[in-house]
mmCIF file of N, CA and C in Angstrom:
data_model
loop_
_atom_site.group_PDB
_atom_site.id
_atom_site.type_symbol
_atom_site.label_atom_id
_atom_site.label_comp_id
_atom_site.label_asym_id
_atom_site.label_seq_id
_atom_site.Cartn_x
_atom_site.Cartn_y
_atom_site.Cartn_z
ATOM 1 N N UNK A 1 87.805 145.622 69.992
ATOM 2 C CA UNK A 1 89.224 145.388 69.997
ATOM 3 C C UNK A 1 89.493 144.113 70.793
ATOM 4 N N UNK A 2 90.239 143.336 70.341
ATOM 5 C CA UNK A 2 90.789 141.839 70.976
ATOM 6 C C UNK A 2 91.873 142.503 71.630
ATOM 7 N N UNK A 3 92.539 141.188 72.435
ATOM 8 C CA UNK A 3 93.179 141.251 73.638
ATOM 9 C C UNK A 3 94.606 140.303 72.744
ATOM 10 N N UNK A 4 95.619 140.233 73.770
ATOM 11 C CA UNK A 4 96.568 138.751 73.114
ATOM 12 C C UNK A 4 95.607 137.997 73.122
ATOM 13 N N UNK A 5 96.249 136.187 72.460
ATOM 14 C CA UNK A 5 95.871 135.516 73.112
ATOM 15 C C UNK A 5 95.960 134.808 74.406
ATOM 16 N N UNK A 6 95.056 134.081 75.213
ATOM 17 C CA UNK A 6 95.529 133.655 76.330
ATOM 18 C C UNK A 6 96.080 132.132 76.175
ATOM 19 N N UNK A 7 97.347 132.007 76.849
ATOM 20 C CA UNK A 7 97.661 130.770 76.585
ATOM 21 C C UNK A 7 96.794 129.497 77.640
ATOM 22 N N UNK A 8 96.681 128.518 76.691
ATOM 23 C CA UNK A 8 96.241 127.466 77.379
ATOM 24 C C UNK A 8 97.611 127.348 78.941
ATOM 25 N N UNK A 9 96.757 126.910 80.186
ATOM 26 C CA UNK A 9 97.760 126.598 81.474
ATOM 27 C C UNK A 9 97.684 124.989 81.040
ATOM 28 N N UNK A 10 99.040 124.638 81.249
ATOM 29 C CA UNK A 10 99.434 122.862 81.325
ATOM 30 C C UNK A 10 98.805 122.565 82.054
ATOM 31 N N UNK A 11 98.347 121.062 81.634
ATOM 32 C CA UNK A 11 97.297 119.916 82.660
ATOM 33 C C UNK A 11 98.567 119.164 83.512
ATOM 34 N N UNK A 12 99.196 118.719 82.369
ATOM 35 C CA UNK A 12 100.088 117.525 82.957
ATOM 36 C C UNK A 12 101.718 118.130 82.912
ATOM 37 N N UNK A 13 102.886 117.781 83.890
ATOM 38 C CA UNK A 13 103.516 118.319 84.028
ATOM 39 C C UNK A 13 104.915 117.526 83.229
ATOM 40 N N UNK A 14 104.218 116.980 82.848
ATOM 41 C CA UNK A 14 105.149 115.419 82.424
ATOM 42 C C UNK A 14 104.795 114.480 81.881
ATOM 43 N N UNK A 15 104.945 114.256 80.274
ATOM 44 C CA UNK A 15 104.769 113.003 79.195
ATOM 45 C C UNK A 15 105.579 112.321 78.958
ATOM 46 N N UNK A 16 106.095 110.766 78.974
ATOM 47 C CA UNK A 16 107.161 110.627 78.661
ATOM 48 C C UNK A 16 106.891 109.867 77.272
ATOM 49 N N UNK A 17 107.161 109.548 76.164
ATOM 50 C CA UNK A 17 106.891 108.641 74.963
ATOM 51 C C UNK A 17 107.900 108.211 74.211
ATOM 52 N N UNK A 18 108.156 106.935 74.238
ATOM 53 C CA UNK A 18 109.306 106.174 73.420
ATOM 54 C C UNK A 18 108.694 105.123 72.350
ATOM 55 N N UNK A 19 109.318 106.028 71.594
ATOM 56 C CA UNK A 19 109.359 105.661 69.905
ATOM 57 C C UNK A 19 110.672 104.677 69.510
ATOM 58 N N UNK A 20 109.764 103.436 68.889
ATOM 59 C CA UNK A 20 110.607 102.602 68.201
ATOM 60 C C UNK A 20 111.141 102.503 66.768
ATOM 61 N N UNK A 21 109.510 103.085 66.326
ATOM 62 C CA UNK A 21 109.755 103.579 64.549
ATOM 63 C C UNK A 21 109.701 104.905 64.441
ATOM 64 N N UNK A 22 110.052 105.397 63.692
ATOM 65 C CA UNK A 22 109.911 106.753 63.525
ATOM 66 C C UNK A 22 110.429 107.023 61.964
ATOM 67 N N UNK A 23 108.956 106.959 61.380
ATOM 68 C CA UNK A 23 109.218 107.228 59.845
ATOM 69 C C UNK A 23 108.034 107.457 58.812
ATOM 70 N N UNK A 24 107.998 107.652 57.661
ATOM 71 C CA UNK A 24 107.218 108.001 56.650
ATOM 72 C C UNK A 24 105.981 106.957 57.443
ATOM 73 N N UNK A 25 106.143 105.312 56.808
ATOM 74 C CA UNK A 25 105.247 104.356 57.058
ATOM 75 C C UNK A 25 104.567 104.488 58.481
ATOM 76 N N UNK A 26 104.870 105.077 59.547
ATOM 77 C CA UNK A 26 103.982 105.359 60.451
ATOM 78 C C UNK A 26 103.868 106.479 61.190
ATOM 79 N N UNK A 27 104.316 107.525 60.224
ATOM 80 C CA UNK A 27 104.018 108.401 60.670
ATOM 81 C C UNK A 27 102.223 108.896 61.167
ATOM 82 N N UNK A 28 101.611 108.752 60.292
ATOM 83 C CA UNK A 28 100.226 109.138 60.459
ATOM 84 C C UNK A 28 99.546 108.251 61.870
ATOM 85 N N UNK A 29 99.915 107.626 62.515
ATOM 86 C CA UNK A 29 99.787 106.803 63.556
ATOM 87 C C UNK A 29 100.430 107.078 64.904
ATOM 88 N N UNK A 30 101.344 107.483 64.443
ATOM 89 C CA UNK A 30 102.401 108.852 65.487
ATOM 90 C C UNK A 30 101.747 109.828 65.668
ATOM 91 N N UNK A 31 101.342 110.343 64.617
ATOM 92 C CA UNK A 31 100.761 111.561 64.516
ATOM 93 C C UNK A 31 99.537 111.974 65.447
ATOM 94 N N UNK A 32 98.300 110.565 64.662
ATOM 95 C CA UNK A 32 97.324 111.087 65.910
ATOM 96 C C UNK A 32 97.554 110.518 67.288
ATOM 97 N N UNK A 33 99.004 109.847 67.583
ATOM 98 C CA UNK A 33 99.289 109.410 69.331
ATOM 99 C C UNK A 33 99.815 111.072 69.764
ATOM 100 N N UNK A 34 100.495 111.671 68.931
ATOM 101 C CA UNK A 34 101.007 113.189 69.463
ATOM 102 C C UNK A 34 99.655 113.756 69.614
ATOM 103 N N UNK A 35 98.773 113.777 68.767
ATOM 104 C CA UNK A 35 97.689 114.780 68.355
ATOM 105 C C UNK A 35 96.379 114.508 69.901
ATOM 106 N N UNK A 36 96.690 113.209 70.281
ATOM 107 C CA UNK A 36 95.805 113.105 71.330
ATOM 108 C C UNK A 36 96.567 113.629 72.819
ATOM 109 N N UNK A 37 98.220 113.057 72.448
ATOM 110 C CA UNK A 37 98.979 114.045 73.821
ATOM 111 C C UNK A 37 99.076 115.422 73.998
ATOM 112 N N UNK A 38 99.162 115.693 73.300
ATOM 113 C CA UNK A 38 99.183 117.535 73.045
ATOM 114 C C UNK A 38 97.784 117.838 73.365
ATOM 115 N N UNK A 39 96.731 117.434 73.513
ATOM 116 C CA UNK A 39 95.381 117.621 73.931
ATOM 117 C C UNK A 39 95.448 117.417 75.376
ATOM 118 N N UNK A 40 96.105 117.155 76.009
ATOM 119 C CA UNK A 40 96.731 117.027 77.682
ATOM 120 C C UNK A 40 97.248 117.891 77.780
ATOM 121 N N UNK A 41 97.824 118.804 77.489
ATOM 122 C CA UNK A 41 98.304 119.953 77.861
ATOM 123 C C UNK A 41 99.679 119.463 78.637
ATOM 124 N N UNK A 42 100.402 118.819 78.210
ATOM 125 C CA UNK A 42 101.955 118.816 78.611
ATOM 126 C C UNK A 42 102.490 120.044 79.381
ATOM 127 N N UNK A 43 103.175 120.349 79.957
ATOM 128 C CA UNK A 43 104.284 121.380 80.225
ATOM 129 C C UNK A 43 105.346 120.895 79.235
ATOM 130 N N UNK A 44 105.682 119.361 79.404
ATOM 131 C CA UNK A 44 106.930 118.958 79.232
ATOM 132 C C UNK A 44 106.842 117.681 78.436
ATOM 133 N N UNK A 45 107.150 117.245 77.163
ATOM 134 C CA UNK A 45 106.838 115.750 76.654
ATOM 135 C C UNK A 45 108.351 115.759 76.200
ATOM 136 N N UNK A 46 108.737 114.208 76.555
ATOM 137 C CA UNK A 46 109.951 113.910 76.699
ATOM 138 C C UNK A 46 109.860 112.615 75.536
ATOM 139 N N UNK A 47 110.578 112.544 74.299
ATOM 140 C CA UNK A 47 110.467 111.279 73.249
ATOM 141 C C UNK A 47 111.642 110.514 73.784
ATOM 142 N N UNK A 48 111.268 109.790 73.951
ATOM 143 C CA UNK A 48 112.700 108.609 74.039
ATOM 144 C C UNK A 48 113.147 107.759 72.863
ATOM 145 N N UNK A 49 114.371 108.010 72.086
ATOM 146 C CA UNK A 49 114.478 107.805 70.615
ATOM 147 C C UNK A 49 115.483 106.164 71.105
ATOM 148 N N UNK A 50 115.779 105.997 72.308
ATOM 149 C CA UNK A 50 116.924 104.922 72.568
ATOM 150 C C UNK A 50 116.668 103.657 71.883
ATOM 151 N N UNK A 51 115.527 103.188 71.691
ATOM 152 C CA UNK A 51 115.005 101.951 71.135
ATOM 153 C C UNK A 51 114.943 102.065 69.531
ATOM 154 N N UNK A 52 114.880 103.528 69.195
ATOM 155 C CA UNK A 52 114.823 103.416 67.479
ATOM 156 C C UNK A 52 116.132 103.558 67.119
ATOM 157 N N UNK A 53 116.136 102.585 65.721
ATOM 158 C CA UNK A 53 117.061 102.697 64.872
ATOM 159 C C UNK A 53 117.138 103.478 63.444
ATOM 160 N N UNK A 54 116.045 104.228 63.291
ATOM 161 C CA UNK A 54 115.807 105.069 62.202
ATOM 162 C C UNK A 54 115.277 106.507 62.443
ATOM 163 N N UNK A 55 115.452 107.427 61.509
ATOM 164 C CA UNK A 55 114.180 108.722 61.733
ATOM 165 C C UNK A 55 115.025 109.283 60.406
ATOM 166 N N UNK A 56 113.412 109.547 59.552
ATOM 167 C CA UNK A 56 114.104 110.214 58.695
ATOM 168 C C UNK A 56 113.248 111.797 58.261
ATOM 169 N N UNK A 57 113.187 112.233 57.289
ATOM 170 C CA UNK A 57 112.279 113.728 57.131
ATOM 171 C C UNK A 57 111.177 113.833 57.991
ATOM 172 N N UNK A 58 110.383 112.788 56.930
ATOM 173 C CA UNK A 58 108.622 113.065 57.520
ATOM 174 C C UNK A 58 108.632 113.254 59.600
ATOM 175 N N UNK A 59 109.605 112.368 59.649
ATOM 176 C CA UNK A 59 109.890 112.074 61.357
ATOM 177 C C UNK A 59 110.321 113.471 61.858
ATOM 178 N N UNK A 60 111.037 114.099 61.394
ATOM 179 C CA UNK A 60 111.454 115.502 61.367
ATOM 180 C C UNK A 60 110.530 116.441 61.405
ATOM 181 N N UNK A 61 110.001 116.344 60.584
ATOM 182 C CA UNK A 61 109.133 117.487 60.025
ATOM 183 C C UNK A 61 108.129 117.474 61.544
ATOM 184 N N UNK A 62 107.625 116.174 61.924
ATOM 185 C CA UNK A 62 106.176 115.884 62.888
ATOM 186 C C UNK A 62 107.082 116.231 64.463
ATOM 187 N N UNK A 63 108.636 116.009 64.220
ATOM 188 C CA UNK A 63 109.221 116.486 65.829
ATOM 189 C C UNK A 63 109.335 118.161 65.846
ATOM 190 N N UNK A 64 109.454 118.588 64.746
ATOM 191 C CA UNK A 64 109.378 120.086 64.197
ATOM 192 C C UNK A 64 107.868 120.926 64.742
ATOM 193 N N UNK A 65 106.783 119.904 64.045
ATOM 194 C CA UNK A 65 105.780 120.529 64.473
ATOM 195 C C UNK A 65 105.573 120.393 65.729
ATOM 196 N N UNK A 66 105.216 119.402 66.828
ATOM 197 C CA UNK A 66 104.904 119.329 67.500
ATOM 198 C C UNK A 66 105.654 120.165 68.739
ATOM 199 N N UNK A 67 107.122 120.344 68.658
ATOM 200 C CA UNK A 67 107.618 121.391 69.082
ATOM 201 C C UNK A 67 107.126 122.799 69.277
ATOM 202 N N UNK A 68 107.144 123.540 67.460
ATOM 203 C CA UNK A 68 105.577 124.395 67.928
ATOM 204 C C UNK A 68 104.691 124.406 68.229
ATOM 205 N N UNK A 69 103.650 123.724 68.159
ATOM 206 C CA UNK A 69 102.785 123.261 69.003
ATOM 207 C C UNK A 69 102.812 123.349 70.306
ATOM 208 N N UNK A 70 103.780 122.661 70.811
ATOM 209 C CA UNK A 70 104.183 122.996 72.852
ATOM 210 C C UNK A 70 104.475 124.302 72.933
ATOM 211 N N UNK A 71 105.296 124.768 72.329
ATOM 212 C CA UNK A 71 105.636 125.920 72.338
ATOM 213 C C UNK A 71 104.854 127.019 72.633
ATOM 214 N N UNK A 72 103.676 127.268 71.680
ATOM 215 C CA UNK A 72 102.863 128.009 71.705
ATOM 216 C C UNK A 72 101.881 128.114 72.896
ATOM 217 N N UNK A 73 102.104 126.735 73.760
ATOM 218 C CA UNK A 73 101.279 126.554 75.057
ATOM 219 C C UNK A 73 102.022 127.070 76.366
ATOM 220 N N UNK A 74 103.836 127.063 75.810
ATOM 221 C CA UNK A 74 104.554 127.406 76.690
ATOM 222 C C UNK A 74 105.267 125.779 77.765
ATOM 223 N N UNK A 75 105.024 125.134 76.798
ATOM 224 C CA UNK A 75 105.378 123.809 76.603
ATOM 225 C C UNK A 75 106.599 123.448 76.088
ATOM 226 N N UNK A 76 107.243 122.036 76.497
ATOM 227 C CA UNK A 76 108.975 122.207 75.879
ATOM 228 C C UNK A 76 109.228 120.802 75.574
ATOM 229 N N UNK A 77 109.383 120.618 74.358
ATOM 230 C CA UNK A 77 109.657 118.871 73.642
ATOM 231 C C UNK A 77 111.524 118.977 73.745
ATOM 232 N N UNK A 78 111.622 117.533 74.528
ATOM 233 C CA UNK A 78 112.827 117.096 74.659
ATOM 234 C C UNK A 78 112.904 115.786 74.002
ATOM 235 N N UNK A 79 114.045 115.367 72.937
ATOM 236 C CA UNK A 79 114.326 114.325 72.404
ATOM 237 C C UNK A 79 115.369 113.878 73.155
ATOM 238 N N UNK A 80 115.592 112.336 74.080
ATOM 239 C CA UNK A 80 116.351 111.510 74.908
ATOM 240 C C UNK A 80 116.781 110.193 74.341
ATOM 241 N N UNK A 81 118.329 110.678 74.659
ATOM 242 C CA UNK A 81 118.965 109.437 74.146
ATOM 243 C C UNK A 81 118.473 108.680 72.788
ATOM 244 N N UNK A 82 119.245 110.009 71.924
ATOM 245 C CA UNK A 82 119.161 108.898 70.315
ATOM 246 C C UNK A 82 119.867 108.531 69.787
ATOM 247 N N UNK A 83 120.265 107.150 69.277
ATOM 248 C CA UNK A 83 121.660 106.532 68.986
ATOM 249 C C UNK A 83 122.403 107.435 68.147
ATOM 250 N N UNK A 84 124.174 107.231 68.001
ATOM 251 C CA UNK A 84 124.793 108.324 67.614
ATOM 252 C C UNK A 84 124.300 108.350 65.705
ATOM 253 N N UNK A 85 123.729 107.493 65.489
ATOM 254 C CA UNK A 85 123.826 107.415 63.718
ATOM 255 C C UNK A 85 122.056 108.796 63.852
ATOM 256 N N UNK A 86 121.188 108.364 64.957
ATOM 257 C CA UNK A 86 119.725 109.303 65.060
ATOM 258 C C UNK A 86 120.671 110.762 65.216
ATOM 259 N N UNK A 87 121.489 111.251 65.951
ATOM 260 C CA UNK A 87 121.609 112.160 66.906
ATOM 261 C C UNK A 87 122.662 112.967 65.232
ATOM 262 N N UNK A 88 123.625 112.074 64.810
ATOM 263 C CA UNK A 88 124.241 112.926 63.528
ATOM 264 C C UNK A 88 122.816 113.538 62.417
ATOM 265 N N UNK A 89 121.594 112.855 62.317
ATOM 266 C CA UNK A 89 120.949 113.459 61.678
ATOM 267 C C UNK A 89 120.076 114.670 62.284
ATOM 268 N N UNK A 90 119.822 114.373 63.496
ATOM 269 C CA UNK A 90 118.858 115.746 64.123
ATOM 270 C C UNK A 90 120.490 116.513 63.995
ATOM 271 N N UNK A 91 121.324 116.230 63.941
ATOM 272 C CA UNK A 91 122.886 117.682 64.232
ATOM 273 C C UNK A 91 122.305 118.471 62.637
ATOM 274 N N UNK A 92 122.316 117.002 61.408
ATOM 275 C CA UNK A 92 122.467 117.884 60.358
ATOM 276 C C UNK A 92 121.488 118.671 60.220
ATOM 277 N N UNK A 93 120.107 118.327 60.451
ATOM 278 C CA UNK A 93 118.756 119.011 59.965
ATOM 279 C C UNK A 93 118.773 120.177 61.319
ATOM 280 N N UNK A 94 119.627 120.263 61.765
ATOM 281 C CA UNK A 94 120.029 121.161 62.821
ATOM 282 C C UNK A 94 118.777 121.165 63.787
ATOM 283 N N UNK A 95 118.280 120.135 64.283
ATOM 284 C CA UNK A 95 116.863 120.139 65.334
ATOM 285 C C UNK A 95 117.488 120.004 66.488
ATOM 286 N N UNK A 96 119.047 119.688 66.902
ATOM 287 C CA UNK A 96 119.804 120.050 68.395
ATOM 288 C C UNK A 96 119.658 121.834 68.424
ATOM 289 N N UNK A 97 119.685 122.698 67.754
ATOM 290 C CA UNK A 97 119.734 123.933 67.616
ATOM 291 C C UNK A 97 118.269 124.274 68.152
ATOM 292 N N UNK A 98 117.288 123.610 67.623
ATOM 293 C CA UNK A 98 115.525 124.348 68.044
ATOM 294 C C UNK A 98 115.427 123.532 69.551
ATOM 295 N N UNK A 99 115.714 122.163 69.690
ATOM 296 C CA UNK A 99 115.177 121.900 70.665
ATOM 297 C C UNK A 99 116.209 121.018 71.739
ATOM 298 N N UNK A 100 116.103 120.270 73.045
ATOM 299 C CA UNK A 100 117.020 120.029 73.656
ATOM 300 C C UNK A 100 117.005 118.600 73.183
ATOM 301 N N UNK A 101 118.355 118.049 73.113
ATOM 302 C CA UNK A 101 118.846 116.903 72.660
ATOM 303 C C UNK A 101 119.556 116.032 73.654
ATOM 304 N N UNK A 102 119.340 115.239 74.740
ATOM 305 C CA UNK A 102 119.630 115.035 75.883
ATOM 306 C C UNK A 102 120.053 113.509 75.906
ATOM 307 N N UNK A 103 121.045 112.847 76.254
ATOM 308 C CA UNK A 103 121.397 111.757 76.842
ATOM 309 C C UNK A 103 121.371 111.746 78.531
ATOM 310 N N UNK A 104 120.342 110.578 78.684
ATOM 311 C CA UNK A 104 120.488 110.408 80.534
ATOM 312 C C UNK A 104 120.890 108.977 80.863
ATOM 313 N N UNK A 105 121.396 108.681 81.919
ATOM 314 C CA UNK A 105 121.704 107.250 82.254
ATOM 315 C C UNK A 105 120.580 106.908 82.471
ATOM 316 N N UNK A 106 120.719 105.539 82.545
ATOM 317 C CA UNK A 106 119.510 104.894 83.249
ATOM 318 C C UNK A 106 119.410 105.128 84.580
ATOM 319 N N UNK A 107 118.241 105.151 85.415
ATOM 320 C CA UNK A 107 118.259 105.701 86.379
ATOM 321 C C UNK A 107 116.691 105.281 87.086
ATOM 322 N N UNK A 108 116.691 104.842 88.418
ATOM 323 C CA UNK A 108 115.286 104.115 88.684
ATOM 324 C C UNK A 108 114.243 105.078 88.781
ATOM 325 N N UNK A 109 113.289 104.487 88.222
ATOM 326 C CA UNK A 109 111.930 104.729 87.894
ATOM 327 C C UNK A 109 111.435 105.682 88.725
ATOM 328 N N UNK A 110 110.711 107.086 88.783
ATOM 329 C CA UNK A 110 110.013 107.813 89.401
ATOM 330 C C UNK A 110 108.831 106.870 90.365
ATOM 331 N N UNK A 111 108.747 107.444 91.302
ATOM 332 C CA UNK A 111 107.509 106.801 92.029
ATOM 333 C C UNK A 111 106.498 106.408 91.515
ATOM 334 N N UNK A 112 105.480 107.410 91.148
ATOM 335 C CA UNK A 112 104.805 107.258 90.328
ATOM 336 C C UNK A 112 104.739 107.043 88.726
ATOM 337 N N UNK A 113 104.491 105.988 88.234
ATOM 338 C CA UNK A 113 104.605 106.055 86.517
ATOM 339 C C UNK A 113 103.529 105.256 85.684
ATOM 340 N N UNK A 114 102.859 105.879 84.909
ATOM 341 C CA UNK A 114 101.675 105.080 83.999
ATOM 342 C C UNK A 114 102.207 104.620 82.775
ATOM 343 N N UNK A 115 102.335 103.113 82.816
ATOM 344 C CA UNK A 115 102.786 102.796 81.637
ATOM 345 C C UNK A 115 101.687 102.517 80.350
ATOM 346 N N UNK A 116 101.748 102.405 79.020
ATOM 347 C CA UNK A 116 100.719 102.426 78.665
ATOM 348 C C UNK A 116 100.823 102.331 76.897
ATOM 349 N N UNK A 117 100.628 101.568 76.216
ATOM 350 C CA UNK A 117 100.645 101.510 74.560
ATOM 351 C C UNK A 117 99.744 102.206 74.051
ATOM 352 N N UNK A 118 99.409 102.941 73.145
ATOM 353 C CA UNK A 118 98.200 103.844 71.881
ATOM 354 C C UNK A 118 98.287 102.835 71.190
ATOM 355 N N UNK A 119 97.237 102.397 71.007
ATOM 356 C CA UNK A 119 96.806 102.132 69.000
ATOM 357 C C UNK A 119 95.599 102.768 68.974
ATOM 358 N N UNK A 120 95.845 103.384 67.394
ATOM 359 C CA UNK A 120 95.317 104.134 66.555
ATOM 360 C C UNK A 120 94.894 103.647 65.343
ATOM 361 N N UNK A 121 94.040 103.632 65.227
ATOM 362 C CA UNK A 121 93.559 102.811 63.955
ATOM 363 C C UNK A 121 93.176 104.131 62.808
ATOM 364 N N UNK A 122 94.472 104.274 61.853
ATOM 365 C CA UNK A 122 94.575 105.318 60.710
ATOM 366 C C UNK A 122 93.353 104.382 59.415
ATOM 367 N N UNK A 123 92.611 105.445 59.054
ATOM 368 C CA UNK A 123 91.813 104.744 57.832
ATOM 369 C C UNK A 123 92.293 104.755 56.666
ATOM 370 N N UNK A 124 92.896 104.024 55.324
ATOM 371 C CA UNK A 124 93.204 103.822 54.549
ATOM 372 C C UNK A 124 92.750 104.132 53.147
#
């Protein structure tokens, strides 16, 4: 007889990641930058949508999953500050309803912070 499962304990207590594109054309490049963060064991990954001007399904669908994904670790995806034209589409596809949808001011930098770019080289 098996037991539950045991949940993975968070490594890191805090991801922060800001997305400029967010769409079909790079999604798969997003994908394995989530697919290697979520292997850190987040508590908490925070997207910062302020710099993008787009998101459409496929972008949906991968903020959808990765949500479950944390979830299941006991983990919690927050989308920050997405312009009002981003923020009417997460209202319609109703993703303010699954997950938190947050505007913050700007506000100085935590003490500590690792800044840092992914490239991913997707094979064709």
């Amino acid at each position: 007889m098996t037991g539950p499962l045991a949940t993975t304990p968070c490594t890191l207590p805090l991801v922060e990641v800001c997305i400029t594109e967010f769409d079909l054309a790079c999604l798969p490049a997003t994908g394995a930058v989530f697919d290697r963060l979520l292997a850190l064991q987040p508590a908490q990954v925070v997207i910062d949508l302020s710099g993008c001007r787009h998101i459409d399904a496929a972008a949906i669908g991968l903020l959808l999953d990765v949500h479950r994904r944390l979830a299941r670790a006991d983990g919690v995806l927050t989308v920050r500050n997405p312009n009002p034209r981003i923020r009417r589409i997460l209202h319609t596809a109703r993703l303010d309803q699954v997950l938190p949808v947050v505007d913050t001011p700007a506000s100085a930098p935590p003490a500590l912070v690792a800044h840092g770019r992914a490239a991913v080289t997707v094979p064709h």
